[in-house]
Coordinates of C-alpha atoms and ligand atoms in Angstrom, one line a residue:
X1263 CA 0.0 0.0 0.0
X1264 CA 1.0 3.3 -1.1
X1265 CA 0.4 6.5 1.2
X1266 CA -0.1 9.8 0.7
X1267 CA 2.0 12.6 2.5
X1268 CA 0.8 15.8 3.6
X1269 CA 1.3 18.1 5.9
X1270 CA -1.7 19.7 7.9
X1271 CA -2.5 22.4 9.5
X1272 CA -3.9 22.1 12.7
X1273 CA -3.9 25.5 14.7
X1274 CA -7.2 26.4 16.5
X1275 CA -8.3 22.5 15.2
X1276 CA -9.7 19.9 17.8
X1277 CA -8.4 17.3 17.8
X1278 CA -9.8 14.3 20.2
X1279 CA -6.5 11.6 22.1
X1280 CA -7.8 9.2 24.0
X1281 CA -5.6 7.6 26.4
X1282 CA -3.7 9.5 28.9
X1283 CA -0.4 7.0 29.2
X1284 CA 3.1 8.3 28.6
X1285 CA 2.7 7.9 24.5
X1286 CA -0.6 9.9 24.5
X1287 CA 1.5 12.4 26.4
X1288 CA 4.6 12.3 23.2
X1289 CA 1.6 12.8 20.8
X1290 CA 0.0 15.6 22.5
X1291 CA 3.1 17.4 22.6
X1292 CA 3.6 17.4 19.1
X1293 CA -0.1 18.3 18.5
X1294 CA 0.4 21.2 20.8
X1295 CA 3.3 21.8 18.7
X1296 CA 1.2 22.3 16.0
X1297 CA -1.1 24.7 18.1
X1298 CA -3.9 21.7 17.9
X1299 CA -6.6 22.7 20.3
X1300 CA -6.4 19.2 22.0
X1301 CA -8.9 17.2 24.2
X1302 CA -7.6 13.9 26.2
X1303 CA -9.9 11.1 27.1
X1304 CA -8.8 9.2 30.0
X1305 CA -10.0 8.8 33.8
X1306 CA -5.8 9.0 34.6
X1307 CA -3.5 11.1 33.0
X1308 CA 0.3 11.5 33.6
X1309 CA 1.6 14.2 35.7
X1310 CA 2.7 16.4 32.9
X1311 CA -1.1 15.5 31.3
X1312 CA -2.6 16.7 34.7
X1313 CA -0.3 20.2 34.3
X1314 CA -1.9 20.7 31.2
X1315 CA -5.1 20.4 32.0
X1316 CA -4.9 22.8 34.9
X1317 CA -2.8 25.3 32.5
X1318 CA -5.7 25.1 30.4
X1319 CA -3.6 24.1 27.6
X1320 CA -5.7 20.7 26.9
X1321 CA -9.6 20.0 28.0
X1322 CA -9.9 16.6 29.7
X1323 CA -13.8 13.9 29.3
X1324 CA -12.9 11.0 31.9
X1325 CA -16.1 9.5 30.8
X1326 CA -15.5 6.4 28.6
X1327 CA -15.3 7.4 25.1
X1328 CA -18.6 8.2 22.7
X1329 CA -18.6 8.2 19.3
X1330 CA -20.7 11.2 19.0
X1331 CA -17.3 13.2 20.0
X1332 CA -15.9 12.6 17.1
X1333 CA -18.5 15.2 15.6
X1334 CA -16.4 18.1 16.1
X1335 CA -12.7 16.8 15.8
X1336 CA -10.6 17.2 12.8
X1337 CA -8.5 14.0 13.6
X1338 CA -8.4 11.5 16.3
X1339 CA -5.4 9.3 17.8
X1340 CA -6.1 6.6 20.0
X1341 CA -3.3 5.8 22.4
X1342 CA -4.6 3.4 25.2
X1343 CA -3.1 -0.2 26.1
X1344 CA -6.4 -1.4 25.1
X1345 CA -6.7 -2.9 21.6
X1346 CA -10.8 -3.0 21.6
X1347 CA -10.9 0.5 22.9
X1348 CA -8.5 1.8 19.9
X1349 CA -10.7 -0.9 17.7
X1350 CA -13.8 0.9 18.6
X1351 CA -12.5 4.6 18.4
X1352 CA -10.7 3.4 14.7
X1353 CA -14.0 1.8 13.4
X1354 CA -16.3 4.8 14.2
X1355 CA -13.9 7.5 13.2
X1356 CA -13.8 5.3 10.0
X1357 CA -17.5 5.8 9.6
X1358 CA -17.5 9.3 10.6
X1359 CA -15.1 9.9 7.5
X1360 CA -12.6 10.9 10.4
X1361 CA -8.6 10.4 10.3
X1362 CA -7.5 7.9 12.9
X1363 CA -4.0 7.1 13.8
X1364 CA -3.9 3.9 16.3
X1365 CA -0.7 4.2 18.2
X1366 CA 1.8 1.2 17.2
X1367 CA -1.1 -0.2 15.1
X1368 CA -0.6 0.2 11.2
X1369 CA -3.6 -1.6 10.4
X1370 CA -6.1 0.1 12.6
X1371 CA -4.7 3.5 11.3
X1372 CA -6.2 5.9 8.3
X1373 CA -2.8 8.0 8.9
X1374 CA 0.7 7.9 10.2
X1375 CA 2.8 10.1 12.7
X1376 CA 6.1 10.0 10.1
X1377 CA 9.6 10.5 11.7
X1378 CA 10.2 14.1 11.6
X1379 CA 13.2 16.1 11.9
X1380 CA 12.6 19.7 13.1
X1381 CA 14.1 22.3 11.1
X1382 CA 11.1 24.9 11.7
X1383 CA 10.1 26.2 9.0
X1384 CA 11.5 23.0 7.3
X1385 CA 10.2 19.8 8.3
X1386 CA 11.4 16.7 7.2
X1387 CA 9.0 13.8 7.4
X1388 CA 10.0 9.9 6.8
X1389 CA 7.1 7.0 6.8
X1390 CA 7.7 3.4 6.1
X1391 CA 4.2 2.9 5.8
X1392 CA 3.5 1.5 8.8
X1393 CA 6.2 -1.6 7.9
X1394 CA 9.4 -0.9 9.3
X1395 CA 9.2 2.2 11.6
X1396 CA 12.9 0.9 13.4
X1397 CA 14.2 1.6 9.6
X1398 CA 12.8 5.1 9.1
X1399 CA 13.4 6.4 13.1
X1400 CA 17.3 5.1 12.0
X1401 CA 17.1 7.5 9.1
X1402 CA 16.3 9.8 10.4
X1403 CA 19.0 9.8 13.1
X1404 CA 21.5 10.2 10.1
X1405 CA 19.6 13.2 8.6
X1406 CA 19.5 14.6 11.6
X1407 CA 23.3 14.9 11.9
X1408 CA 23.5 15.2 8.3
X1409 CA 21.3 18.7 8.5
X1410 CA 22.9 21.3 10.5
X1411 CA 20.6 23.1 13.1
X1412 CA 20.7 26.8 11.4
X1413 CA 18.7 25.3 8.5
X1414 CA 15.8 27.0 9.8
X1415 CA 17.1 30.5 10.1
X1416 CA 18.2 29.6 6.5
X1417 CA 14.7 28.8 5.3
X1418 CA 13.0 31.5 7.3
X1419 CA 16.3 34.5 6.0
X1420 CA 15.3 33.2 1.9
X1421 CA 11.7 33.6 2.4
X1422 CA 12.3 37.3 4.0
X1423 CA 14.4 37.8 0.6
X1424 CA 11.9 36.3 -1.8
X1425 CA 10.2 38.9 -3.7
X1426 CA 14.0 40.9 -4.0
X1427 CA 15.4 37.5 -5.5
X1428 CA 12.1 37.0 -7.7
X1429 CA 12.6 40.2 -9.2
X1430 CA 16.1 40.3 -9.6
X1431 CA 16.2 37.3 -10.9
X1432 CA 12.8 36.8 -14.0
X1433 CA 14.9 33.8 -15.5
X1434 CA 14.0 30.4 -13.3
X1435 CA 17.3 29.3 -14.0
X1436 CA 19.4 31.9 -12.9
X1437 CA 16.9 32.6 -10.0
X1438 CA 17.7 28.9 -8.8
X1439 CA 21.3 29.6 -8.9
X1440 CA 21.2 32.1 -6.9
X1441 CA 19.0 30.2 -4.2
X1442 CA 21.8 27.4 -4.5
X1443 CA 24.6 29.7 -3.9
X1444 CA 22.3 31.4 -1.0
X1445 CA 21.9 28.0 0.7
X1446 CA 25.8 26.2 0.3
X1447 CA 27.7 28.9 0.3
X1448 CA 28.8 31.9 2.8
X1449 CA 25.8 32.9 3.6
X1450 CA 24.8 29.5 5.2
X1451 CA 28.3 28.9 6.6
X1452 CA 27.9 31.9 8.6
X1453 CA 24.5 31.1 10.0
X1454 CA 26.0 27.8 10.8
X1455 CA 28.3 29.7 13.2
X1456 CA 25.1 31.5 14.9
X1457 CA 25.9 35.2 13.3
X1458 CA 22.6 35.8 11.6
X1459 CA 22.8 39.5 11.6
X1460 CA 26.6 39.0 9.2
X1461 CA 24.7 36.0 7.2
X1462 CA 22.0 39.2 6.5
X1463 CA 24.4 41.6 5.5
X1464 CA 26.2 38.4 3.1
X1465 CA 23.3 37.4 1.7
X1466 CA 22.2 41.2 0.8
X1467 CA 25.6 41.6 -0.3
X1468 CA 25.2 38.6 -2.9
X1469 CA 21.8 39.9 -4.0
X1470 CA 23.7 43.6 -4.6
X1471 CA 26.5 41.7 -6.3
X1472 CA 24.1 39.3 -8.8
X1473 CA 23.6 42.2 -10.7
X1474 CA 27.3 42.1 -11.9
X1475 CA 27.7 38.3 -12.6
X1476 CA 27.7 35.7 -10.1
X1477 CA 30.1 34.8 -8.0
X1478 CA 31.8 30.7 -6.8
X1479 CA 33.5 30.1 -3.7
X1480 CA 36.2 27.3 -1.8
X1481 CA 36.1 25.4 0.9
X1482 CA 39.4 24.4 2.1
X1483 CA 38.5 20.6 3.3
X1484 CA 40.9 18.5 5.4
X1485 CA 40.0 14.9 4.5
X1486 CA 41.5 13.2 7.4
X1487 CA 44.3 10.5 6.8
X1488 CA 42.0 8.0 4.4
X1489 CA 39.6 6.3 6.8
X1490 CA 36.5 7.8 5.0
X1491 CA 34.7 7.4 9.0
X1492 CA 37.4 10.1 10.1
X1493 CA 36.0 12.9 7.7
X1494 CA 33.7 15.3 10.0
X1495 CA 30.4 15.7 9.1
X1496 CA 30.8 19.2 8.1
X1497 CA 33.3 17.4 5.4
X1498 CA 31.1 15.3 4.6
X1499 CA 28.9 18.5 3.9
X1500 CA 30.9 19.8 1.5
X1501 CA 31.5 17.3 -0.7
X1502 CA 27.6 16.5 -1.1
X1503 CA 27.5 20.4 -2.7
X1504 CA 30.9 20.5 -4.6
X1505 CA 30.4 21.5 -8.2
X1506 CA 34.2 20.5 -8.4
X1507 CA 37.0 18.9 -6.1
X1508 CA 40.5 19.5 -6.7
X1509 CA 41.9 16.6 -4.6
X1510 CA 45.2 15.9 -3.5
X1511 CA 46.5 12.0 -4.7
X1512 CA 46.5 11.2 -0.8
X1513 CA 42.9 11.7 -0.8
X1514 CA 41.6 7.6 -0.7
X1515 CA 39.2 6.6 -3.0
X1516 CA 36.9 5.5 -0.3
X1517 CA 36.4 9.5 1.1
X1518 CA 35.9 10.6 -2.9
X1519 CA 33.2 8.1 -3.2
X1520 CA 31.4 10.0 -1.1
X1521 CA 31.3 13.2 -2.8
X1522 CA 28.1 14.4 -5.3
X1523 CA 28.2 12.1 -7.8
X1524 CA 28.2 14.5 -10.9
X1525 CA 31.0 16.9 -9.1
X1526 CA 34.0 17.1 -11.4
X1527 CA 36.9 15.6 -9.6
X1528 CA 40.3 17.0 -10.5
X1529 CA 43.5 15.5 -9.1
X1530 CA 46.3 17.9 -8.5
X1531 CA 48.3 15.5 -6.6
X1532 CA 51.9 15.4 -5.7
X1533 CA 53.7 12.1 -6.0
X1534 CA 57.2 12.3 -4.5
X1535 CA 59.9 13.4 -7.4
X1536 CA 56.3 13.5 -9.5
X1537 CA 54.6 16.8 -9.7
X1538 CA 51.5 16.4 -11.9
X1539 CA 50.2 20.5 -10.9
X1540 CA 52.3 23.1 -9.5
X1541 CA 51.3 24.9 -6.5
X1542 CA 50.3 28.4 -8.8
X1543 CA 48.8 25.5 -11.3
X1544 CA 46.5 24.6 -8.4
X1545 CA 45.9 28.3 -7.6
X1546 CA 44.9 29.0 -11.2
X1547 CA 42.3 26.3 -11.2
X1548 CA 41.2 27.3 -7.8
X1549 CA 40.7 31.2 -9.4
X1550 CA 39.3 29.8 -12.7
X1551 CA 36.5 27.4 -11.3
X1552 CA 35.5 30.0 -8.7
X1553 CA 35.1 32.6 -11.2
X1554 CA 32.9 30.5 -13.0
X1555 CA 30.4 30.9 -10.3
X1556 CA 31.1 27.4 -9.1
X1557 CA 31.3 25.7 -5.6
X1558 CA 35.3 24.3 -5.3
X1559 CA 36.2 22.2 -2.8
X1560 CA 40.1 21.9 -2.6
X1561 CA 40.0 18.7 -0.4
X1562 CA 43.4 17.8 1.1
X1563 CA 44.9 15.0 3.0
X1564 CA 45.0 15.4 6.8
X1565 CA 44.8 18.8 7.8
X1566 CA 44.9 21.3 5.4
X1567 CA 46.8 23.7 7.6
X1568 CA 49.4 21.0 9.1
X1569 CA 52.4 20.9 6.3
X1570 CA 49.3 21.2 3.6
X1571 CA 50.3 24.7 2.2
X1572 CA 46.3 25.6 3.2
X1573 CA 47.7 29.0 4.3
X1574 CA 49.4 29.9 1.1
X1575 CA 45.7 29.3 -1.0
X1576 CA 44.2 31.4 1.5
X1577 CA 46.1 34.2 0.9
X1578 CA 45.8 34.2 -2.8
X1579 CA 42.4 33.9 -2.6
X1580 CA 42.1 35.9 -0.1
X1581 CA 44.1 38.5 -2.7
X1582 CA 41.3 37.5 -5.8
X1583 CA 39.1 38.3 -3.2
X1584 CA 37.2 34.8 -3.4
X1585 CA 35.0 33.8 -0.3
X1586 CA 36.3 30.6 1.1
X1587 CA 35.8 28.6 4.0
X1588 CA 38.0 25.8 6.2
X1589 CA 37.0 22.5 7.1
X1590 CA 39.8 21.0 9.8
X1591 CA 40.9 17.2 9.5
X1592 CA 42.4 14.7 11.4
X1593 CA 46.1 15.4 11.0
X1594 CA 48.2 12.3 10.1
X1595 CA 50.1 12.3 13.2
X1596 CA 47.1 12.7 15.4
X1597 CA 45.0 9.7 13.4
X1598 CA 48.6 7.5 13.1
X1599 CA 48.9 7.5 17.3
X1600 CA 45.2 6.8 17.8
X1601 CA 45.6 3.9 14.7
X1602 CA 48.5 2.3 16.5
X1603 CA 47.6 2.9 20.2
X1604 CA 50.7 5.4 21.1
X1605 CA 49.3 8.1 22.9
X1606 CA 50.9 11.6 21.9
X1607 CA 51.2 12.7 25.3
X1608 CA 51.6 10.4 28.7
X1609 CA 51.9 12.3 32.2
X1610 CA 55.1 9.4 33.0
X1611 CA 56.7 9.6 29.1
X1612 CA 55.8 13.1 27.3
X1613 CA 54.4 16.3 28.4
X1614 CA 54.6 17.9 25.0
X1615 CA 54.4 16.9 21.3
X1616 CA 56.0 18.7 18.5
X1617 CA 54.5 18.4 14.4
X1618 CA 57.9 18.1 12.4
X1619 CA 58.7 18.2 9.3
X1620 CA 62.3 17.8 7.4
X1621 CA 61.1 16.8 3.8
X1622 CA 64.2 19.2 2.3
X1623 CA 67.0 20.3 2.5
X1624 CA 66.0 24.1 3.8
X1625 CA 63.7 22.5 6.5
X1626 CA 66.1 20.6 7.7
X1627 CA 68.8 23.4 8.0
X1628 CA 66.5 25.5 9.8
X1629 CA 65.2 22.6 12.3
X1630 CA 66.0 23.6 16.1
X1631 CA 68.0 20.0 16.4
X1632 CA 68.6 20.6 19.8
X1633 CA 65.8 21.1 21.3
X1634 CA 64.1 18.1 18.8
X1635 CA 66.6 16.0 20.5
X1636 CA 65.3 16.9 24.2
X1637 CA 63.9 13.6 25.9
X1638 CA 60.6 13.7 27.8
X1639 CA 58.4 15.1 24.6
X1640 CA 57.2 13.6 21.7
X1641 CA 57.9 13.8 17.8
X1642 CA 55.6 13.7 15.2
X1643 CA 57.7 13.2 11.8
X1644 CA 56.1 13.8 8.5
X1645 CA 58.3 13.5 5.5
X1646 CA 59.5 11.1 2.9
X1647 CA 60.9 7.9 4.4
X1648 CA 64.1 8.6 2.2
X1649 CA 64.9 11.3 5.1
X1650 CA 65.0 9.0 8.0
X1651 CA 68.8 8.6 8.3
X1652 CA 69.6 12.2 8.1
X1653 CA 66.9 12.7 10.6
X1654 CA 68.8 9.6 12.7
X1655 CA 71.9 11.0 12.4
X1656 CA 71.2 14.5 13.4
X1657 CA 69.1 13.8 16.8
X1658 CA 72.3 11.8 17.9
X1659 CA 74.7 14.0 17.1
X1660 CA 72.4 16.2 19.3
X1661 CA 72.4 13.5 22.0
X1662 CA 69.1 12.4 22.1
X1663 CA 69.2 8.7 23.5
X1664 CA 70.3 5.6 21.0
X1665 CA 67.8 3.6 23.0
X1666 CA 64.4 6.4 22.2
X1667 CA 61.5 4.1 20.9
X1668 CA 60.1 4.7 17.6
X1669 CA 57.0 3.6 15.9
X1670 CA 56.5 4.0 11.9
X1671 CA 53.1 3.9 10.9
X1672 CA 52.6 3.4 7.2
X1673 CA 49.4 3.9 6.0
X1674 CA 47.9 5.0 8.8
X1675 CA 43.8 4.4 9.6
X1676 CA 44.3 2.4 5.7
X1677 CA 43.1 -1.1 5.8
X1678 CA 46.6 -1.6 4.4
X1679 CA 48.6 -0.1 7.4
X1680 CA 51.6 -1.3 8.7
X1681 CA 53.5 -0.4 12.3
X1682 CA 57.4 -0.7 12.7
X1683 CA 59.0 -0.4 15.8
X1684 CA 62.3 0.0 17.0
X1685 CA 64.8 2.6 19.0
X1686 CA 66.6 5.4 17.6
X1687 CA 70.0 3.5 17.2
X1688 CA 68.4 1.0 14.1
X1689 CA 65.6 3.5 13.0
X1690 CA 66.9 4.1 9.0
X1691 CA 67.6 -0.1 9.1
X1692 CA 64.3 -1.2 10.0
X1693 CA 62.7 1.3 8.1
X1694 CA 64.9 -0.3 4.9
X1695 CA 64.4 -3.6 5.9
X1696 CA 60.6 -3.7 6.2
X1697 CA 61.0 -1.6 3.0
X1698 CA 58.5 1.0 4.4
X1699 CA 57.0 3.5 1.9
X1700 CA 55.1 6.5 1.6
X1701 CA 53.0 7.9 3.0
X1702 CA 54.4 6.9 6.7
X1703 CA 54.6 8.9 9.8
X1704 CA 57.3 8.8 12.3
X1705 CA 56.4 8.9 16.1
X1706 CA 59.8 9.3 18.1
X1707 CA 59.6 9.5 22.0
X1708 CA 59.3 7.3 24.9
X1709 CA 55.6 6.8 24.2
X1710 CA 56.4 5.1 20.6
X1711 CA 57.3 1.8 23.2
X1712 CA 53.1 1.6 24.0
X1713 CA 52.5 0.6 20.3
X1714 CA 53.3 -3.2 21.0
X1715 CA 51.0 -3.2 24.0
X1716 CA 48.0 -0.8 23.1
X1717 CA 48.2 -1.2 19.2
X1718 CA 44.8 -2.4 18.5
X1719 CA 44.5 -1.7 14.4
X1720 CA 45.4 -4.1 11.4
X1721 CA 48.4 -6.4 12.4
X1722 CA 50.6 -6.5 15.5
X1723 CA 54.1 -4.0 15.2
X1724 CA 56.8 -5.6 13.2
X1725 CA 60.1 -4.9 14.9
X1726 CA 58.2 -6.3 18.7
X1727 CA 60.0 -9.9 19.5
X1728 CA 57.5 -12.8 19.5
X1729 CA 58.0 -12.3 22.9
X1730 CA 57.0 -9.2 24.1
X1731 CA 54.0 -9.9 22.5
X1732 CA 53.1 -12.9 24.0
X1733 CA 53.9 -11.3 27.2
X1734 CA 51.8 -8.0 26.4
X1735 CA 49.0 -9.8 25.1
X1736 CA 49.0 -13.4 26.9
X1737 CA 48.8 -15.0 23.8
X1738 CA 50.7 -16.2 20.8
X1739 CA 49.9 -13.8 18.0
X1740 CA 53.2 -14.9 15.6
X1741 CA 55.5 -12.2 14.0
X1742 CA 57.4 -13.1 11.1
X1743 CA 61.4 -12.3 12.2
X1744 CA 62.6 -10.6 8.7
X1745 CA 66.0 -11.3 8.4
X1746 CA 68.1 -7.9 7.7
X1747 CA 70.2 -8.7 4.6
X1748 CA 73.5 -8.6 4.7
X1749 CA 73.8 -6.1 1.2
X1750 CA 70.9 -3.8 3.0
X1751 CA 73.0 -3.1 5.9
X1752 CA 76.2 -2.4 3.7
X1753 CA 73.6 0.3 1.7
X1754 CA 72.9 1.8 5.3
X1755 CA 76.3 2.0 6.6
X1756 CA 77.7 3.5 3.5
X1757 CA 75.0 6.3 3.7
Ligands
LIG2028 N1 48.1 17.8 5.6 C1 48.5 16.4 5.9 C2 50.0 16.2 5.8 C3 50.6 16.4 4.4 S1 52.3 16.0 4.3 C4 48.1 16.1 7.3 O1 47.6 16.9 8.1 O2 48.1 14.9 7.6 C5 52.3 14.4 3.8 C6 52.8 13.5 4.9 O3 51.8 13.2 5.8 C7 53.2 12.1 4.4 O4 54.5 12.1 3.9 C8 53.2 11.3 5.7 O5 54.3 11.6 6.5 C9 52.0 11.9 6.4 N2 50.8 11.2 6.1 C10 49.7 11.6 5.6 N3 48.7 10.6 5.6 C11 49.3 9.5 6.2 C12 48.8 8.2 6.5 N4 47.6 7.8 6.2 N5 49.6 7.4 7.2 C13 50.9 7.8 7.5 N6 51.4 9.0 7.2 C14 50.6 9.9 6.6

C-alpha cells in the first residue's frame, strides 16, 4: 500500500487523544506543537497530562469514550493499552469519515505520525508505511546529523528575501542559482556559526552583487588521513555540494566516493619526485573554477593547515578576493597515534608533542635540532621515508638517546597499514628492511614503546619480538622475524 504525504495544518483545530499514558503524552506534545486545540480522554493522565489540563492548555472527558465526540474533531489518535478500545475509536472515526491514527497499530490507522526532523520552517518527514518504523526512526537519526541546526534560520532568511530575488532574478534558471549559492555557500556557513545578523548583510551583499555576474566560492577541506569514517560531518557537507574537487592523490578513493556524484573531480596531486600540478597551477584552477560561479572544494589530506600549504591558497584567494571557508581534519600524526595505540602525550613519558617536518633540505637546516633531540616530549615526523637517516643522524649528534623508541606507521587508519617499531640506534635499518614507503609517519619519543602493548588496528608491530608480544597480550599472536640482509646493511652504513 502506497500513502499519501501531507502536511496539515492544525492550529485552532480539535483534535480528540484518548488515552492518557506516557505515548498519549509524546503525541499531545507534538499536536500542541502544531497549536492543535487538544482534548484527552482518560480517567488518569500523567503528571505532565494533569499540568496541562490545569494550565488550560488541553480540555480533559474522563467518561469512557462516545462516538458522537468525534462530531467536532478534525483527527483522532487513539493511544490506550487497550486494543478494543483503539478498535472501537478506529472503526467509528472510520464511519465518521474521520482520520484515525492507532498508536503502534498500522492496520487500525487511516494515517501515520512519520519520523520528523525539526528544522522549523522546514520539516522533514519519513514513513515506512506502517512496515518498518525501526528503519525510518534510524534515518532519520543520520539526517539529523547530516542537516545542521541553522537550517531554519536559513529557510526563514530566503523567504524574507523572496520577492527581492524574484525580481532580480525573471529567468527560473538563474533565479535557482542564486538560491543554491544562498543555501551552500557563505551565507549558510555563517549562520551555521550563529551570526545571523553577518549571514543578513552576506546574503544582501550577494543579491547587490548578482547584478554584476555571479560569484563561486572554496572550501578548504581536510580529508583526514583516508579512513572515509574520520571525515567530519561538516566534510562530509561539503562534498555533497561540490560542483568540483580539486583533490590531493593522498585523498583515498573510499572518502571521494562520497562526494556528489556529478561533481567534477580533478586530481592535483603530488607524488614524491612527480609533480603532476604546481602549486600556482593549483591556484589557477582554484581562481578559474571560482570565477565561474562554481562551488570548489580543494580537499586535502590530513589537515589542510598541518604541512598542507592551506595558508598559502588562503592568501591568494584571499588576494582574488574569493570567499572561502575551512573544514579541519584529522592530521596524520594525530589519526597515526590513535591507529596504533601510542598516545601523543603520557603524564610518565611526554608532556609535549611537537609536528615536524624535514622533507628538504631548507627544512632541515632551519630545524631547532637541539631542542628536537630533548627527551621527555614527543615527535611527530612527516616527510618522505628517504629522510630518515639524516633525521637519525642528526638527533644523535644532538644527543638524544640511542635507545628512544620509535614507531612508523605506514598507511595510517588504511586497511593496508603497517606499524614498525624500533629505537633510535636501528631507526633508518628497520625502516629499509621492512622496505616502508610512503605515505608513513614517524612517532619518536618514549611513548612510541606503548604501540606493542595498546596497538589495537590491522596487524601487531613488526620490529616487537614474538615475545613481548606474548607477554603484552597473553597469547601467541606470531610475528614473522625478517631477516636484515646482509647487502641492505652495507647500503645503510655507507649512507
Ligand atoms: N596535511 C597532511 C600532511 C601532508 S604532508 C596532514 O595533516 O596529515 C604528507 C605526509 O603526511 C606524508 O609524507 C606522511 O608523513 C604523512 N601522512 C599523511 N597521511 C598519512 C597516513 N595515512 N599514514 C601515514 N602518514 C601519513
Amino acid at each position: 500500500m502506497k500513502l499519501y504525504p501531507l502536511f496539515v495544518d492544525l492550529s485552532h483545530r480539535a483534535v480528540l487523544v484518548v488515552g492518557g499514558g506516557a505515548v498519549a503524552e509524546r503525541k499531545i506534545a507534538a499536536l500542541l506543537g502544531a497549536q492543535a486545540q487538544v482534548t484527552v480522554n482518560a480517567p488518569e493522565l500523567t503528571p505532565q497530562l494533569q499540568r496541562w489540563v490545569k494550565e488550560g492548555r488541553i480540555a480533559q472527558r474522563r467518561e469512557a469514550f462516545r462516538g458522537d465526540w468525534l462530531e467536532r474533531v478534525w483527527l483522532v489518535v487513539a493511544a490506550t493499552s487497550d486494543r478494543e478500545t483503539n478498535r472501537l475509536v478506529a472503526t467509528l472515526a472510520g464511519l465518521q469519515r474521520i482520520f484515525v491514527n492507532v498508536v503502534d497499530d498500522a492496520e487500525l490507522s487511516s494515517f501515520h505520525v512519520p519520523a520528523v526532523i525539526d528544522r522549523a520552517p522546514l520539516t522533514i518527514a519519513i514513513s515506512s508505511g506502517g512496515d518498518a518504523p525501526m528503519l525510518a526512526r534510524l534515518l532519520r537519526e543520520r539526517l539529523e546529523t547530516l542537516l545542521d541546526h541553522s537550517l531554519g534560520a536559513l529557510a526563514t532568511l530566503a523567504a524574507g528575501l523572496r520577492k527581492r530575488i524574484r525580481a532580480r532574478f525573471p529567468d527560473m534558471a538563474a533565479r535557482r542559482g542564486f538560491y543554491e549559492s544562498l543555501f551552500s555557500g557563505p551565507v549558510a556557513a555563517l549562520l551555521r556559526q550563529g551570526r545571523p545578523d553577518a549571514a543578513r548583510a552576506a546574503a544582501e551583499q550577494a543579491l547587490a552583487a548578482a547584478a554584476t555576474g555571479s560569484s563561486g566560492s572554496v572550501v578548504l577541506v581536510g580529508a583526514g588521513p583516508g579512513d572515509p569514517g574520520l571525515l567530519t560531518l561538516r566534510a562530509l557537507r561539503a562534498l555533497n555540494e561540490a560542483d568540483v574537487i580539486l583533490h590531493d592523490r593522498l585523498v583515498g578513493a573510499g572518502v571521494l566516493e562520497l562526494a556528489r556524484r556529478d561533481a567534477e573531480r580533478i586530481e592535483v596531486g603530488k607524488q614524491a619526485g612527480q609533480h603532476h600540478t604546481t602549486q600556482d597551477g593549483i591556484h589557477a584552477l582554484l581562481l578559474q573554477h571560482a570565477r565561474a560561479g562554481r562551488r570548489v572544494v580543494r580537499l586535502k589530506g590530513g589537515d589542510p593547515f598541518v604541512f598542507g600549504r592551506g595558508g598559502e591558497e588562503l592568501e591568494f584567494l584571499r588576494a582574488h578576493a574569493i570567499p572561502y571557508e575551512v573544514v579541519p581534519g584529522i592530521t596524520a600524526a594525530v589519526a597515526c597515534a590513535a591507529y596504533a595505540g601510542v598516545p601523543l602525550t603520557h603524564r610518565d613519558h611526554a608532556q609535549s608533542v611537537r609536528f615536524v617536518t624535514a622533507h628538504c633540505q631548507s627544512s632541515r637546516d632551519t630545524l631547532d635540532w637541539a631542542a628536537l633531540a630533548q627527551e621527555r616530549q614527543t615527535l611527530a615526523v612527516y616527510m618522505g621515508v628517504a629522510e630518515l637517516g639524516v633525521l637519525q643522524a642528526r638527533l644523535l649528534e644532538h644527543g638524544r638517546a640511542a635507545s628512544t623508541p620509535f614507531a612508523l606507521i605506514e598507511n595510517g587508519s588504511r586497511p593496508e597499514q603497517r606499524v614498525v617499531t624500533g629505537t633510535l640506534g636501528n631507526l633508518a635499518e628497520r625502516a629499509l628492511v621492512h622496505a616502508v614507503r610512503s605515505p608513513a609517519l614517524l612517532i619518536l619519543g618514549e611513548v612510541a614503546a606503548l604501540a606493542s602493548t595498546l596497538g589495537w588496528f590491522g596487524a601487531p608491530p613488526l620490529g616487537a619480538t614474538v615475545h613481548d608480544i606474548r607477554d603484552a597480550a597473553g597469547d601467541r599472536r606470531a610475528v614473522a622475524a625478517v631477516p636484515v640482509r646482509a647487502d641492505m646493511l652495507a647500503a645503510i652504513h655507507r649512507g
